[in-house]
Each structure stands twice: as structure tokens, then as C-alpha cells.
XYZ file of C-alpha atoms in Angstrom:
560
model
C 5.219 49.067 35.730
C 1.788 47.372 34.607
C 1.450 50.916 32.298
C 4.642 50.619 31.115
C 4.403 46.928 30.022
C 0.773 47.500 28.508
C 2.774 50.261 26.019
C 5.105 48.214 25.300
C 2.938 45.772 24.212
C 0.688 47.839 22.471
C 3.419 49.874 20.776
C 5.312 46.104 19.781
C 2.475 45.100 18.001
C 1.636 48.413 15.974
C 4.694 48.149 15.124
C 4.766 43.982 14.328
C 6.732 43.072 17.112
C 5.754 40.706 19.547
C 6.985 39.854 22.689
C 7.100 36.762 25.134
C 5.122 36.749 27.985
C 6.762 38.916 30.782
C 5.784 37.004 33.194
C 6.339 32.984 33.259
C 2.712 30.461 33.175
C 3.153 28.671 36.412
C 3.428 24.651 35.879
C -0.217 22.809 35.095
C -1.408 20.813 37.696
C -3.944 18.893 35.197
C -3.043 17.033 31.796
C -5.043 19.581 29.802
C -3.252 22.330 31.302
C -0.253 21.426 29.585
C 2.042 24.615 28.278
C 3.548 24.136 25.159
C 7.228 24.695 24.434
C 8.124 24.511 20.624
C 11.330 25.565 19.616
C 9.822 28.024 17.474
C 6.200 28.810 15.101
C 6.857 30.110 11.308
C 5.963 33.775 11.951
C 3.368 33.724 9.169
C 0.886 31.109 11.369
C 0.542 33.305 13.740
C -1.009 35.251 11.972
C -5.139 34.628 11.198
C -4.372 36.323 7.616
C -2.503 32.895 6.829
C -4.996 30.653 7.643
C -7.721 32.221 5.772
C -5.215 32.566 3.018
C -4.435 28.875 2.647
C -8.294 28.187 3.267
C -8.814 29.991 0.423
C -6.570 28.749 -1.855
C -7.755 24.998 -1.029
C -11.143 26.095 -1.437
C -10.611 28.026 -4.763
C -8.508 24.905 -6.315
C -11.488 22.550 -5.005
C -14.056 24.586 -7.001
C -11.464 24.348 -10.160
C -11.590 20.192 -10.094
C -13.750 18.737 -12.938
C -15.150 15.540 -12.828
C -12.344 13.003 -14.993
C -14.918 10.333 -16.370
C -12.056 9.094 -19.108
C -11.947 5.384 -19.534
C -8.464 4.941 -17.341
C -6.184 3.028 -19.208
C -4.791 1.396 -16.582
C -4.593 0.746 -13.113
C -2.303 0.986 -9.654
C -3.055 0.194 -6.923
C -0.734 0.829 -3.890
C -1.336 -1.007 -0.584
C 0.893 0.361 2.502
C 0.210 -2.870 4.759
C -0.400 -1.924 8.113
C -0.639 1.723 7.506
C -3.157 3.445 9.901
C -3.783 6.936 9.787
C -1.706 7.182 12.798
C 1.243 5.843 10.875
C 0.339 8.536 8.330
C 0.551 11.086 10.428
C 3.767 10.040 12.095
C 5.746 8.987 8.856
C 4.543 13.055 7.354
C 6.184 14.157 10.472
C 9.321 12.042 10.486
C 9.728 12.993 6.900
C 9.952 16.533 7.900
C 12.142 16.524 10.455
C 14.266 14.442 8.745
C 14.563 17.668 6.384
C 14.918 19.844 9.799
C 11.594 21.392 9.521
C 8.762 20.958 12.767
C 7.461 18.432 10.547
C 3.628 18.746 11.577
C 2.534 20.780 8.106
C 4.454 18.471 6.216
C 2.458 16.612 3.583
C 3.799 12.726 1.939
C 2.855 12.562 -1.634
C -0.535 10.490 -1.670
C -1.994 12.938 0.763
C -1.899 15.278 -2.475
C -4.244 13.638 -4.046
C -7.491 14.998 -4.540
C -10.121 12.567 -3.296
C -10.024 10.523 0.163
C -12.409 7.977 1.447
C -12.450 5.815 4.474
C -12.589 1.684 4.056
C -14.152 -0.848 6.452
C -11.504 -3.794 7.055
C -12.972 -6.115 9.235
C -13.268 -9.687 7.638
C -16.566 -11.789 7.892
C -15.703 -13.965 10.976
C -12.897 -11.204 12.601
C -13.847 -7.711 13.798
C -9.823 -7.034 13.736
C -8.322 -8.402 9.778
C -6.016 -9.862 8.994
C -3.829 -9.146 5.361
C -5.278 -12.292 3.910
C -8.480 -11.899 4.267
C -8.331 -7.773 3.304
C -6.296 -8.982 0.298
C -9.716 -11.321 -0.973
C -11.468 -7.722 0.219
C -9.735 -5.160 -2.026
C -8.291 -7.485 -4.858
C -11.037 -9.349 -5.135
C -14.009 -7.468 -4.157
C -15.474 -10.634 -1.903
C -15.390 -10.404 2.056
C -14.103 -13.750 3.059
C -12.942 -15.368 6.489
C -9.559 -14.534 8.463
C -6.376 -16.439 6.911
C -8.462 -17.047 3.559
C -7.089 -16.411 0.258
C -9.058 -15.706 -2.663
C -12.073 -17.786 -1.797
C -15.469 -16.794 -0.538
C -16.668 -16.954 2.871
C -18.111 -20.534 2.194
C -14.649 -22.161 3.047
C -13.130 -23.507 6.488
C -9.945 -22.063 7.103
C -6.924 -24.575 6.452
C -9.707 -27.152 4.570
C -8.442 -28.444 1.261
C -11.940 -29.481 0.389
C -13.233 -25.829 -0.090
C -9.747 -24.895 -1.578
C -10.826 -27.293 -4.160
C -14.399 -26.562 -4.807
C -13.985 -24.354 -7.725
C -17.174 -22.480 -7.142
C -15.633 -20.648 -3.629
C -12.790 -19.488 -5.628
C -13.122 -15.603 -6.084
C -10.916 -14.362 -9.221
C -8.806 -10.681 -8.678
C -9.004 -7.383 -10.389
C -5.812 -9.152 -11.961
C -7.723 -11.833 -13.434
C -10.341 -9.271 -14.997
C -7.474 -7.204 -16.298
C -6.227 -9.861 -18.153
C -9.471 -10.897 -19.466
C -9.837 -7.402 -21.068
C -6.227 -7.794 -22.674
C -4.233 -6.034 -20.222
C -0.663 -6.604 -18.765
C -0.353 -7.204 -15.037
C 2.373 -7.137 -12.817
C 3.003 -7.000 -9.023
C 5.709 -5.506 -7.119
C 5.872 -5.996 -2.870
C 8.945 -5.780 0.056
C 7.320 -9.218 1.256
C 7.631 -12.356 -0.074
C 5.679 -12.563 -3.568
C 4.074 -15.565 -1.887
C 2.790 -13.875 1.300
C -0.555 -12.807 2.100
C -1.137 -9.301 0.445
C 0.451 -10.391 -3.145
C -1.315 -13.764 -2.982
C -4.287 -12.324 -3.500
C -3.645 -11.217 -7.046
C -3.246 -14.821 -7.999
C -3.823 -17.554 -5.135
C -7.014 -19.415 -4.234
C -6.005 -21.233 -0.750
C -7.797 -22.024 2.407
C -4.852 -21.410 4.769
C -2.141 -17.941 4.299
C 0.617 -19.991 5.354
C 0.462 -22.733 2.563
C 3.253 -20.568 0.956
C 4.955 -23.985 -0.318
C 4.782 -27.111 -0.146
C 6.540 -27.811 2.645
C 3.595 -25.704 4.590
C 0.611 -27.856 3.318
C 0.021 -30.822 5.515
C 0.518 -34.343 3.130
C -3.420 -34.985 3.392
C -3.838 -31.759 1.701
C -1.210 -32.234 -0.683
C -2.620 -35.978 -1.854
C -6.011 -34.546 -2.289
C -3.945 -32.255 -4.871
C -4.307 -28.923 -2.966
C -1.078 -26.684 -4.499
C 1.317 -24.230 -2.110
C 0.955 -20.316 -3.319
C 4.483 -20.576 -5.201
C 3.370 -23.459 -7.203
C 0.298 -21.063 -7.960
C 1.683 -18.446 -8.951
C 4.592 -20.333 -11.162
C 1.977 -23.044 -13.012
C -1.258 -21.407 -13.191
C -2.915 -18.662 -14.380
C -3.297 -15.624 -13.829
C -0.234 -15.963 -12.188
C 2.038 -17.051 -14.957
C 0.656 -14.643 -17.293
C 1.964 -12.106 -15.046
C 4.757 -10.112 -17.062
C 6.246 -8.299 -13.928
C 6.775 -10.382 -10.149
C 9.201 -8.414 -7.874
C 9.943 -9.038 -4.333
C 11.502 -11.499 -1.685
C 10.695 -15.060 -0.994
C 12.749 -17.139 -2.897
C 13.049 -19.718 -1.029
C 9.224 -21.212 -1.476
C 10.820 -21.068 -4.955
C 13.422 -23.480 -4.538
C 14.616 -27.159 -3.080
C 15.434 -27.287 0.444
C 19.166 -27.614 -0.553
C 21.825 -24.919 -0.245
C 22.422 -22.881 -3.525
C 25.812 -22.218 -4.041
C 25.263 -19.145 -5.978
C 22.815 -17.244 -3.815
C 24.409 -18.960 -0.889
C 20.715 -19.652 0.321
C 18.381 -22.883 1.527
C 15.234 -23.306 -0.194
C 11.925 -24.815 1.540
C 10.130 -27.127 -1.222
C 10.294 -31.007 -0.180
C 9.483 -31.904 -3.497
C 12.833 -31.102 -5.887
C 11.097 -29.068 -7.996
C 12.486 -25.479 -8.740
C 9.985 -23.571 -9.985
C 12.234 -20.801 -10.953
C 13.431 -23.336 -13.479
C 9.859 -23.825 -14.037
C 8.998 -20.437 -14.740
C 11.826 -20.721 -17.343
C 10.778 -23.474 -19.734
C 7.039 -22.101 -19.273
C 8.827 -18.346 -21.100
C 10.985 -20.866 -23.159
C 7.499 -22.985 -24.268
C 5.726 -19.153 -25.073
C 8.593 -18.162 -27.172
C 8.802 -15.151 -25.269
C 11.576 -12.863 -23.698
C 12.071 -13.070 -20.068
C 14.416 -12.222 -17.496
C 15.289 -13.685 -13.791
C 17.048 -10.819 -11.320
C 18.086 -11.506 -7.691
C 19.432 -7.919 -6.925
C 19.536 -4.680 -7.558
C 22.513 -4.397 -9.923
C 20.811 -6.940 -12.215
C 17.309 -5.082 -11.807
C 19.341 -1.991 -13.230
C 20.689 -3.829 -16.332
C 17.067 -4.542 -17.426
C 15.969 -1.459 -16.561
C 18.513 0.504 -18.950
C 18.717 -2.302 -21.485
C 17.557 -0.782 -25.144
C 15.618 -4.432 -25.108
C 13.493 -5.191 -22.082
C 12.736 -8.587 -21.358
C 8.358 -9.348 -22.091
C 8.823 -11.428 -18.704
C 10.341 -10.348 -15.763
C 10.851 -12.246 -12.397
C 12.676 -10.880 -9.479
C 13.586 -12.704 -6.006
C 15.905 -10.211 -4.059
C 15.792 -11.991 -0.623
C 15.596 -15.690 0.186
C 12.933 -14.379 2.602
C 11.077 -10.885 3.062
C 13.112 -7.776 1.467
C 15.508 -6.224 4.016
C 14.131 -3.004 5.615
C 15.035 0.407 3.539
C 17.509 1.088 6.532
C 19.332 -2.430 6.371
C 19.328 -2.931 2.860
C 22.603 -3.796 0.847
C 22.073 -3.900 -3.280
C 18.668 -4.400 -2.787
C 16.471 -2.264 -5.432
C 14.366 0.042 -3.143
C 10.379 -0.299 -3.917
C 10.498 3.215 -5.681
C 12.628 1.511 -8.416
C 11.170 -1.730 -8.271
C 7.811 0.758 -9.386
C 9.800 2.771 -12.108
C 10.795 -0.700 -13.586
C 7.486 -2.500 -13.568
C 5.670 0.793 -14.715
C 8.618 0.762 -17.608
C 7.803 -2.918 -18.738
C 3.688 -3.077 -18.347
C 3.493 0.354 -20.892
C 4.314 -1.143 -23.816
C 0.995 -2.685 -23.932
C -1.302 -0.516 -25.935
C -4.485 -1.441 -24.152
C -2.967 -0.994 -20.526
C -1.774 -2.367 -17.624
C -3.045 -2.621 -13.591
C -0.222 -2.851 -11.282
C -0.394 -3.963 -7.044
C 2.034 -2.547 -5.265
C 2.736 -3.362 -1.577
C 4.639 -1.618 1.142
C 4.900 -4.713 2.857
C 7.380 -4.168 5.302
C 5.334 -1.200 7.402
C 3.608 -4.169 8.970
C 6.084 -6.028 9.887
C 8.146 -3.874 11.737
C 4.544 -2.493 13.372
C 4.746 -6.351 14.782
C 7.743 -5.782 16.051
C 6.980 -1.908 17.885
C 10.337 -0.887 15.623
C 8.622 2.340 15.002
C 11.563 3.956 13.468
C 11.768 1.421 11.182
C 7.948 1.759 10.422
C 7.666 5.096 9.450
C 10.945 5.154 7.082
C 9.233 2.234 5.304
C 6.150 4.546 5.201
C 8.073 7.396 3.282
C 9.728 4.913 1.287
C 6.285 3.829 0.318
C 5.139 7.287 -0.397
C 8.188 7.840 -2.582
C 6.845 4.940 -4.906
C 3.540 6.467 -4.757
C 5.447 9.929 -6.312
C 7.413 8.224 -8.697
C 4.108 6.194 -10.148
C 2.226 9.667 -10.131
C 5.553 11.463 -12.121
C 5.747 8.534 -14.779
C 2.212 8.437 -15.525
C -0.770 10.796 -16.885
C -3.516 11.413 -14.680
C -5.813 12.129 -17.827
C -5.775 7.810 -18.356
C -4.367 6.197 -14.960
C -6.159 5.665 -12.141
C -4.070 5.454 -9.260
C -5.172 4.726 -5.294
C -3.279 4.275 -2.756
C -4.862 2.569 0.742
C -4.041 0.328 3.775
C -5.487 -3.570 4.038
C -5.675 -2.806 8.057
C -4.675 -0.216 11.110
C -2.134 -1.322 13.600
C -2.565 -0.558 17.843
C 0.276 2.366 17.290
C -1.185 5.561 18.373
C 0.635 9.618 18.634
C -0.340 10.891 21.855
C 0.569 13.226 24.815
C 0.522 16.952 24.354
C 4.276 17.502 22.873
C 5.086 20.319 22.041
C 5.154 21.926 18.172
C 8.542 20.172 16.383
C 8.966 17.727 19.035
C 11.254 14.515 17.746
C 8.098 12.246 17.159
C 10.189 9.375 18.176
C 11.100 10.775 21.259
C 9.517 11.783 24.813
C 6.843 14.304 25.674
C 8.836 17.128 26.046
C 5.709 19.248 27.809
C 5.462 16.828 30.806
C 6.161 13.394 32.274
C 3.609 10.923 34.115
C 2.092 11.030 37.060
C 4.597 8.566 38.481
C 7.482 10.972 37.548
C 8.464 9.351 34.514
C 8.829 10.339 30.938
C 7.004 8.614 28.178
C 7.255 8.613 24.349
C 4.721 10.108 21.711
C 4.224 7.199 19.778
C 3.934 3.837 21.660
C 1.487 0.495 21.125
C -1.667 -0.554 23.006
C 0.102 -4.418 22.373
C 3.420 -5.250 21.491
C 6.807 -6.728 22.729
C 7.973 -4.102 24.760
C 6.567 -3.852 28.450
C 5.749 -0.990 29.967
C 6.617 -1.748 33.164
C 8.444 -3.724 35.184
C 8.709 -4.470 38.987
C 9.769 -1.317 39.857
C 6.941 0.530 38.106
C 6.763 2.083 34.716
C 9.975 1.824 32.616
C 11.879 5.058 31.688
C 12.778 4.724 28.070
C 15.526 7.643 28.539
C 17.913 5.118 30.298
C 17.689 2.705 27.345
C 20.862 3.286 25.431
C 18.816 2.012 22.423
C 16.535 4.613 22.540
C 19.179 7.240 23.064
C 20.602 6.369 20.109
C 17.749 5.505 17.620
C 18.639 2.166 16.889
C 16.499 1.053 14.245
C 15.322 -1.951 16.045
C 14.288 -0.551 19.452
C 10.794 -1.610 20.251
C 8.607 0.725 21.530
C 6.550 0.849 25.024
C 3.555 -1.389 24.921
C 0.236 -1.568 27.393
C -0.125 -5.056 26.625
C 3.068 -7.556 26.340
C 2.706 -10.518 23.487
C 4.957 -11.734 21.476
C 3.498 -10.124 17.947
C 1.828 -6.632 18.324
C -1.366 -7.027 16.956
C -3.679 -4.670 13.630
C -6.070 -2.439 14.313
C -9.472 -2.450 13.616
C -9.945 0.949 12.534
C -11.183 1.916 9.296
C -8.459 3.047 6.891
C -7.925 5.953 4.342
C -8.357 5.280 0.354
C -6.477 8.116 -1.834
C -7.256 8.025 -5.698
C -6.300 9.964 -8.170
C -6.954 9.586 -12.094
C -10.009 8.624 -14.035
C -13.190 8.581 -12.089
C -11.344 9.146 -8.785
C -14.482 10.759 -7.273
C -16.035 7.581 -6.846
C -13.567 6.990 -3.802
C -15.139 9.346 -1.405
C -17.540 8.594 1.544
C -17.149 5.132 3.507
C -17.558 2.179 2.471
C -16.637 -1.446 2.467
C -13.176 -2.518 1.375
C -14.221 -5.154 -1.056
C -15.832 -2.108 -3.313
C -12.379 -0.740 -3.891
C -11.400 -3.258 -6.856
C -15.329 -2.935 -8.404
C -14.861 0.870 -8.649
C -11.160 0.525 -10.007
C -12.751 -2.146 -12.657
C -15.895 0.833 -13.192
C -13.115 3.287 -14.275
C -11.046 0.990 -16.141
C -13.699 -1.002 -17.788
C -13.194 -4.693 -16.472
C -16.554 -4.953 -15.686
C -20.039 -5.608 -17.461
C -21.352 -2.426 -16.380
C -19.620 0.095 -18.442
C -19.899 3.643 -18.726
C -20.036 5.481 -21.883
C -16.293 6.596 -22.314
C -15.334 2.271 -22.167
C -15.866 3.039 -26.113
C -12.954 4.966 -28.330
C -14.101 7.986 -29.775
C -15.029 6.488 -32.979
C -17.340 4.163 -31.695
C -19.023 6.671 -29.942
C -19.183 8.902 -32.910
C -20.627 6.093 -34.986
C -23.135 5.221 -33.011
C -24.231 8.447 -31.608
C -25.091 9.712 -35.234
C -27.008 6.970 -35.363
C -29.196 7.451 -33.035
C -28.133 4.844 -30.176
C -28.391 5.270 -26.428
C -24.609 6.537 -25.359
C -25.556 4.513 -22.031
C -24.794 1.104 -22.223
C -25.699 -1.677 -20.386
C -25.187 -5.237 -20.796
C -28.218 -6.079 -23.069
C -26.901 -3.286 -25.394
C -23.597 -4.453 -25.500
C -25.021 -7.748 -26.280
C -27.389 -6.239 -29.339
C -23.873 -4.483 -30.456
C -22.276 -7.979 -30.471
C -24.989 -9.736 -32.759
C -25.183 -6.581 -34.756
C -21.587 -6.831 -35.218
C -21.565 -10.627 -35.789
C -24.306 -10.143 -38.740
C -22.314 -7.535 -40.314
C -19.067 -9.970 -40.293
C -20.964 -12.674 -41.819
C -22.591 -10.806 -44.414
C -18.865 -9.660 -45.552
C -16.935 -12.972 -45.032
């Protein structure tokens, strides 16, 4: 019989046929002797033809990448908040199922891109960030303290003196864009006023001061101002052409609008949506104030678009992608900023935020986490199909990890929001592939470890099912792992390696030339051609630029 099988076996695969073990592997008695059981492997993997195929491929397309050292036009960054590599690899996988396919090869969109580095998140006082203090890190390019908002680390948390003191304020890549003549916009699924957004415009000693019914009345008579108020009255804020996202109630009075059938928060009467208004009206320029998605869309396909645009869809954060009801999704809210900020011939830098990954992270809804991660990756496709990689610099990163990890030993294919399928625990029990070191779902209770398969909310995937935790709180906690950095554009090479966060926004300034330390190509071609002919270093530094400037100012005056 042992002959006989050998033949078989031998004959199967001269032949290309293989066969299942004969004979069944007996039950593991250790963790690592687990026995996988995937539904099935693409015949092609099995293979080691295929894998030194696609190595080579990857390898040969590597070689064929030139270094892009164009000035980049403009600039987009994309923050997924809360996205750890774990979430990464989850949300790839959940996307692929979704499309009925094992889902472990499948790739989201900003994994394409060609460079990847790692970022260090902690803040200056916190080994584990949180998003206002990363927000300082990669918007501004200054570390600061935990809760801190565009100020240096020379501040006491929730102090209005330091708010005040002008020299701790730390300006973002926003700021410098405008400097350099460049539209700005920002686009999130928070509130415009919360953390992550706040750092393109905000300078505040405490994350929750998001109006003015937040700041204590010390604070307020020393004449420290809520985020909204920034954002509405001062620049760079109101020289932002596109704001999109929820939060409109810092915006308004705390009475009931009849219209939006929503309560504001502000104490003191003043609507600064109004405000926002007369400060458009008093510029003489266009502008436009949406509060859903079928008013979004009337902008968007107007033959006249507005030069301002503001949009509130949610009295508080966006609805999740899953729950949301004429709410634009961030994908268009992307498509319709990108649309506006173009028509400025010098440029534009955009911030995008998944915002909404976090949250439901906080909550251990990790359904809900990983559909807003493929949402998010759907912006980051749209931004990279509407734009040319030759001038636009685009990266795409995380402001911190979350306590969310994939583990077990499932098998191939296995439902990533499901159980193990290869074994249960050593107390008999079954336990799910993705579950949260903290969170607000026990693990246990006085019987022992809780079976998640007798949950009728698990059963049947309701979106807000919280998933097993080690460690009960009330808020799952971030992570302090490093996270990834994808770029893609103009001098996207200088995104590789690790480093700290708060060098993302200096390089992004490097390729886009925000900064005084230009490279060559921050010249047009006929500049360079001019001055190259004649002899001048195609290097320049500050004290060149500065000889350029008086030569320039002599020749003016000789002319006037």
C-alpha cells in the first residue's frame, strides 16, 4: 500500500496533480503546532516559480525608479488618525474579503506607493501621544507636550499665560504655504475644531478649548480665544479657501436652530458662521456655506465654484461611513477640495484626516475601524488619480498606533473579524483574531473567559460590537508604536529610514519650497537658465538668495 501511494504521488506530480495528505495530521498539542485549514491557496503560490517571479518583477520595477527632485507644486498630506500598522493590515484584509477573495495579498492604495518610512510619535512629556500633541509634531515640525496645540514645549498644559506668549506659538506647514502664495485647505470626518485639524491653524494650551464654552472664564478675561474663534477670526485660518468636516456646533449659539434642527455650544451669541460670512463679504470674494452632501454636490458641479468654501455636515463628529445618511463621504470631500485649491497657479497643500479610525479604535468597534480605514484609502486613490505625480507630493501617515493587535494562527482567508478557526484556548474557548490589549469590552467575567460566539452581536456583525479587551477602561487607549509614512511625488525618497515625526512637514516644505533652504529646482526653468549661463552656483543657499534679492533690487531701481 505504502508503494502504491508513493506512485501515486510521484506519478500526480509529474503529471501536476497534487494530492491531500492520505493520511490526517493528528491535533497539536502546543500553540506552534497549529495545522492550518484555509478554504483553499491560489494554485500558482504554491508554486516557488511564483514567488521568484513576483520578486523579480518588484525588484526589476525598483531598479527602474529615478530620483523625482521637481519642485512639487503642491502638497497633501493624509493623516489616518489612529492607524497602526496593525489596522493596516487588517483594513487590506477586510477590503478583500469584502470582494470574496482570502484577502491576505490584498494591497489598499497608499501601500502602492513607492517609498515607506517609519515615524517616532511619542510627545516630549508622554511616551504614548496623544493627536494634539502629534498634530504640533507633523504640521508643525516642533515636539511639544501632550494636549498642546501648536505651541512649543515651553507651555503648561491648560495655562493661558503660555497660550499667550507669542514666542511658544509654533506656525504649520499651512502657515508657510501661505507665505509662499499658496492656497490651503483642510478636509477631516472630525470636528474641524478637534485636535488633528487644529493644528493647521490653532495655537492653544489645552485640546479641549474647542469653544468658548470649554475655556474656563479666567482664561477667557485674560483674552485666551476657543479653536473655532481661531480658525473663523484669525489667520491662517481664515485665509483658508477649503474647511470641510463636522463640528458645527462650536460654530454656533447654544440655542436650537430651526433649520439644522441642532444646539450650538458658544455662551457668547456670536455665530461665527455668520462671521465667516461678512469676513468673505468684507474680501469681496466668492464663498459658499454647505451642511450636506447634496449641497457639497451643487458646488462641486457648478460651472462657477465658490473662492471660499466652508462645510459643517454634523453638529458634532461626521457619522461613520456605515451610518451615514447624505453625508459627503471623505473621498468626495477630497475630489472637491482638490477641485477648488487647483485653480491657484502657484499651488496648493491640502491636510486630510481620517478622523473617525480613532474613534471607533476607542470604542473596540473594529468593524467600524477598518471600513473607515478603506474609506480613507479610497481618498488616498482618488487624490493620487486627480493629480500628477511629476509636481505633487503626496504622503500619507498615522499621528499614533492604537493597542489593537491580529493574532492567533488562523488559518489562510479566515473572516478577520471572526474567531481562530485553527484552535480555541486553553480554557476551551474560542477567541477572535483581532482584539485590544485595553478597551471596553472585558474579557472575562466570573465564569472565566467570555465566548464571543454566544454574543448575538458578534454573530451578526453589528457595526458597534466592541471587541475583547485584556484591560477594561472606559476609552481604549493609542499605541506607542512607531507608525508608517507613505510618499509619493516630488522628492518622495526623502521619506525613507526612521525618524522623528516632527521632520515630516520640514521635508514636505524641502520638496515644495516653503523653506529657506531650497534646492535648485525651487527656481523655474528660466531662472535657472539665466543664471547658469552666467556663471552662478545652481546651489543656493540663503546668503545667495539674499545676493539675488539686492541684485534684483539694484536692477529695479536703475529702471524705475
Amino acid at each position: 500500500m505504502f508503494t502504491i501511494l508513493c506512485v501515486l504521488t510521484t506519478v500526480g506530480a509529474v503529471q501536476g496533480i497534487y494530492f491531500d495528505d492520505a493520511v490526517s495530521t493528528p491535533k497539536p498539542k502546543k500553540v506552534l503546532d497549529t495545522v492550518m485549514n484555509p478554504s483553499y491557496i491560489p494554485a500558482d503560490e504554491k508554486h516557488g516559480s511564483y514567488w521568484r517571479k513576483t520578486a523579480s518583477e518588484v525588484l526589476k520595477s525598483k531598479i527602474k525608479e529615478t530620483i523625482n527632485t521637481n519642485k512639487a507644486k503642491n502638497g497633501i498630506m493624509f493623516i489616518g488618525d489612529g492607524m497602526s500598522l496593525a489596522t493596516v493590515m487588517a483594513a487590506r484584509t477586510f477590503a478583500g474579503q469584502l470582494e470574496r477573495e482570502l484577502g491576505e495579498d490584498n494591497v489598499l492604495d497608499f501601500e502602492k506607493f513607492p517609498v515607506t518610512g517609519l515615524a517616532r510619535t511619542y510627545c516630549i512629556d508622554a511616551q504614548v501621544p496623544d493627536s494634539a500633541c502629534t498634530a504640533t509634531s507633523y504640521l508643525t515640525g516642533v515636539k511639544t507636550k501632550y494636549g498642546v496645540i501648536g505651541l512649543d514645549g515651553n507651555v503648561t498644559r491648560g495655562s493661558c499665560y503660555s497660550q499667550l506668549h507669542k514666542g511658544n506659538w509654533s506656525p504649520s506647514i499651512g502657515q508657510w504655504a501661505l507665505a509662499n502664495g499658496l492656497d490651503v485647505g483642510l478636509v477631516t470626518t472630525t470636528r474641524v475644531t478637534h485636535a488633528s485639524p487644529a493644528g493647521m491653524y490653532a495655537h492653544t494650551s489645552e485640546r479641549n478649548w474647542e469653544s468658548d464654552a470649554d475655556v474656563p472664564a479666567e482664561c477667557l478675561s485674560l483674552g485666551c480665544k476657543d479653536i473655532a474663534y481661531q480658525l473663523i477670526t484669525s489667520n491662517p485660518g481664515r485665509q483658508f479657501k477649503v474647511i470641510m468636516g463636522g463640528g458645527r456646533r462650536e460654530f454656533t449659539p447654544n440655542v436650537t436652530n430651526p433649520l439644522t434642527n441642532s444646539t450650538g455650544k458658544r455662551l457668547d451669541g456670536i455665530d461665527l458662521i455668520d462671521l465667516w460670512h461678512e469676513d468673505k463679504v468684507d474680501l469681496n470674494a466668492t464663498h459658499q456655506y454647505v451642511t450636506d452632501r447634496s449641497e457639497l454636490m451643487k458646488v462641486f458641479n457648478s460651472d462657477d465654484l465658490p473662492e471660499y468654501l466652508l462645510g459643517l455636515f454634523q453638529n458634532d463628529h461626521m457619522d461613520y461611513h456605515l451610518k451615514a445618511n447624505n453625508q459627503p463621504t471623505l473621498e468626495e470631500m477630497v475630489e472637491v477640495a482638490i477641485k477648488m485649491l487647483s485653480r491657484n497657479d502657484k499651488g496648493y497643500f491640502l491636510f486630510v484626516e481620517g478622523g473617525r479610525i480613532d474613534h471607533a479604535h476607542h470604542d473596540s468597534y473594529a468593524h467600524l475601524a477598518l471600513d473607515e480605514t478603506v474609506e480613507y484609502a479610497k481618498a488616498v486613490k482618488k487624490a493620487k488619480e486627480l493629480t500628477n505625480e511629476a509636481e505633487t507630493l503626496i504622503v500619507v501617515s498615522s499621528d499614533h498606533a492604537h493597542t489593537m493587535t491580529v493574532a492567533g494562527y488562523p488559518s489562510r482567508g479566515n473572516d478577520i473579524l471572526g474567531v481562530v478557526d485553527t484552535a480555541k484556548g486553553a480554557d476551551g474557548v474560542p477567541y477572535t483574531t483581532l482584539s485590544y490589549a485595553n478597551g471596553k469590552a472585558t474579557s472575562f467575567n466570573e465564569a472565566g473567559r467570555i465566548d464571543v460566539t454566544l454574543h448575538s452581536e458578534f454573530s451578526n456583525r453589528e457595526l458597534e460590537y466592541s471587541y475583547p479587551s485584556l484591560v477594561p477602561l472606559d476609552s481604549e487607549t493609542h499605541g506607542g508604536e512607531d507608525v508608517a509614512v507613505f510618499a509619493s511625488g516630488p522628492w518622495q525618497h526623502l521619506f525613507t529610514s526612521s525618524y522623528e515625526q516632527s521632520v515630516i512637514p520640514h521635508m514636505m516644505a524641502y520638496a515644495m519650497c516653503l523653506g529657506d533652504n531650497p534646492h535648485e529646482n525651487c527656481m523655474s526653468k528660466h531662472q535657472r537658465a539665466f543664471w547658469t549661463s552666467n556663471g552662478f552656483n545652481m546651489r543656493p543657499n540663503k546668503y545667495y538668495l539674499l545676493s539675488l534679492y539686492v541684485v534684483i533690487l539694484l536692477v529695479s531701481k536703475i529702471y524705475m
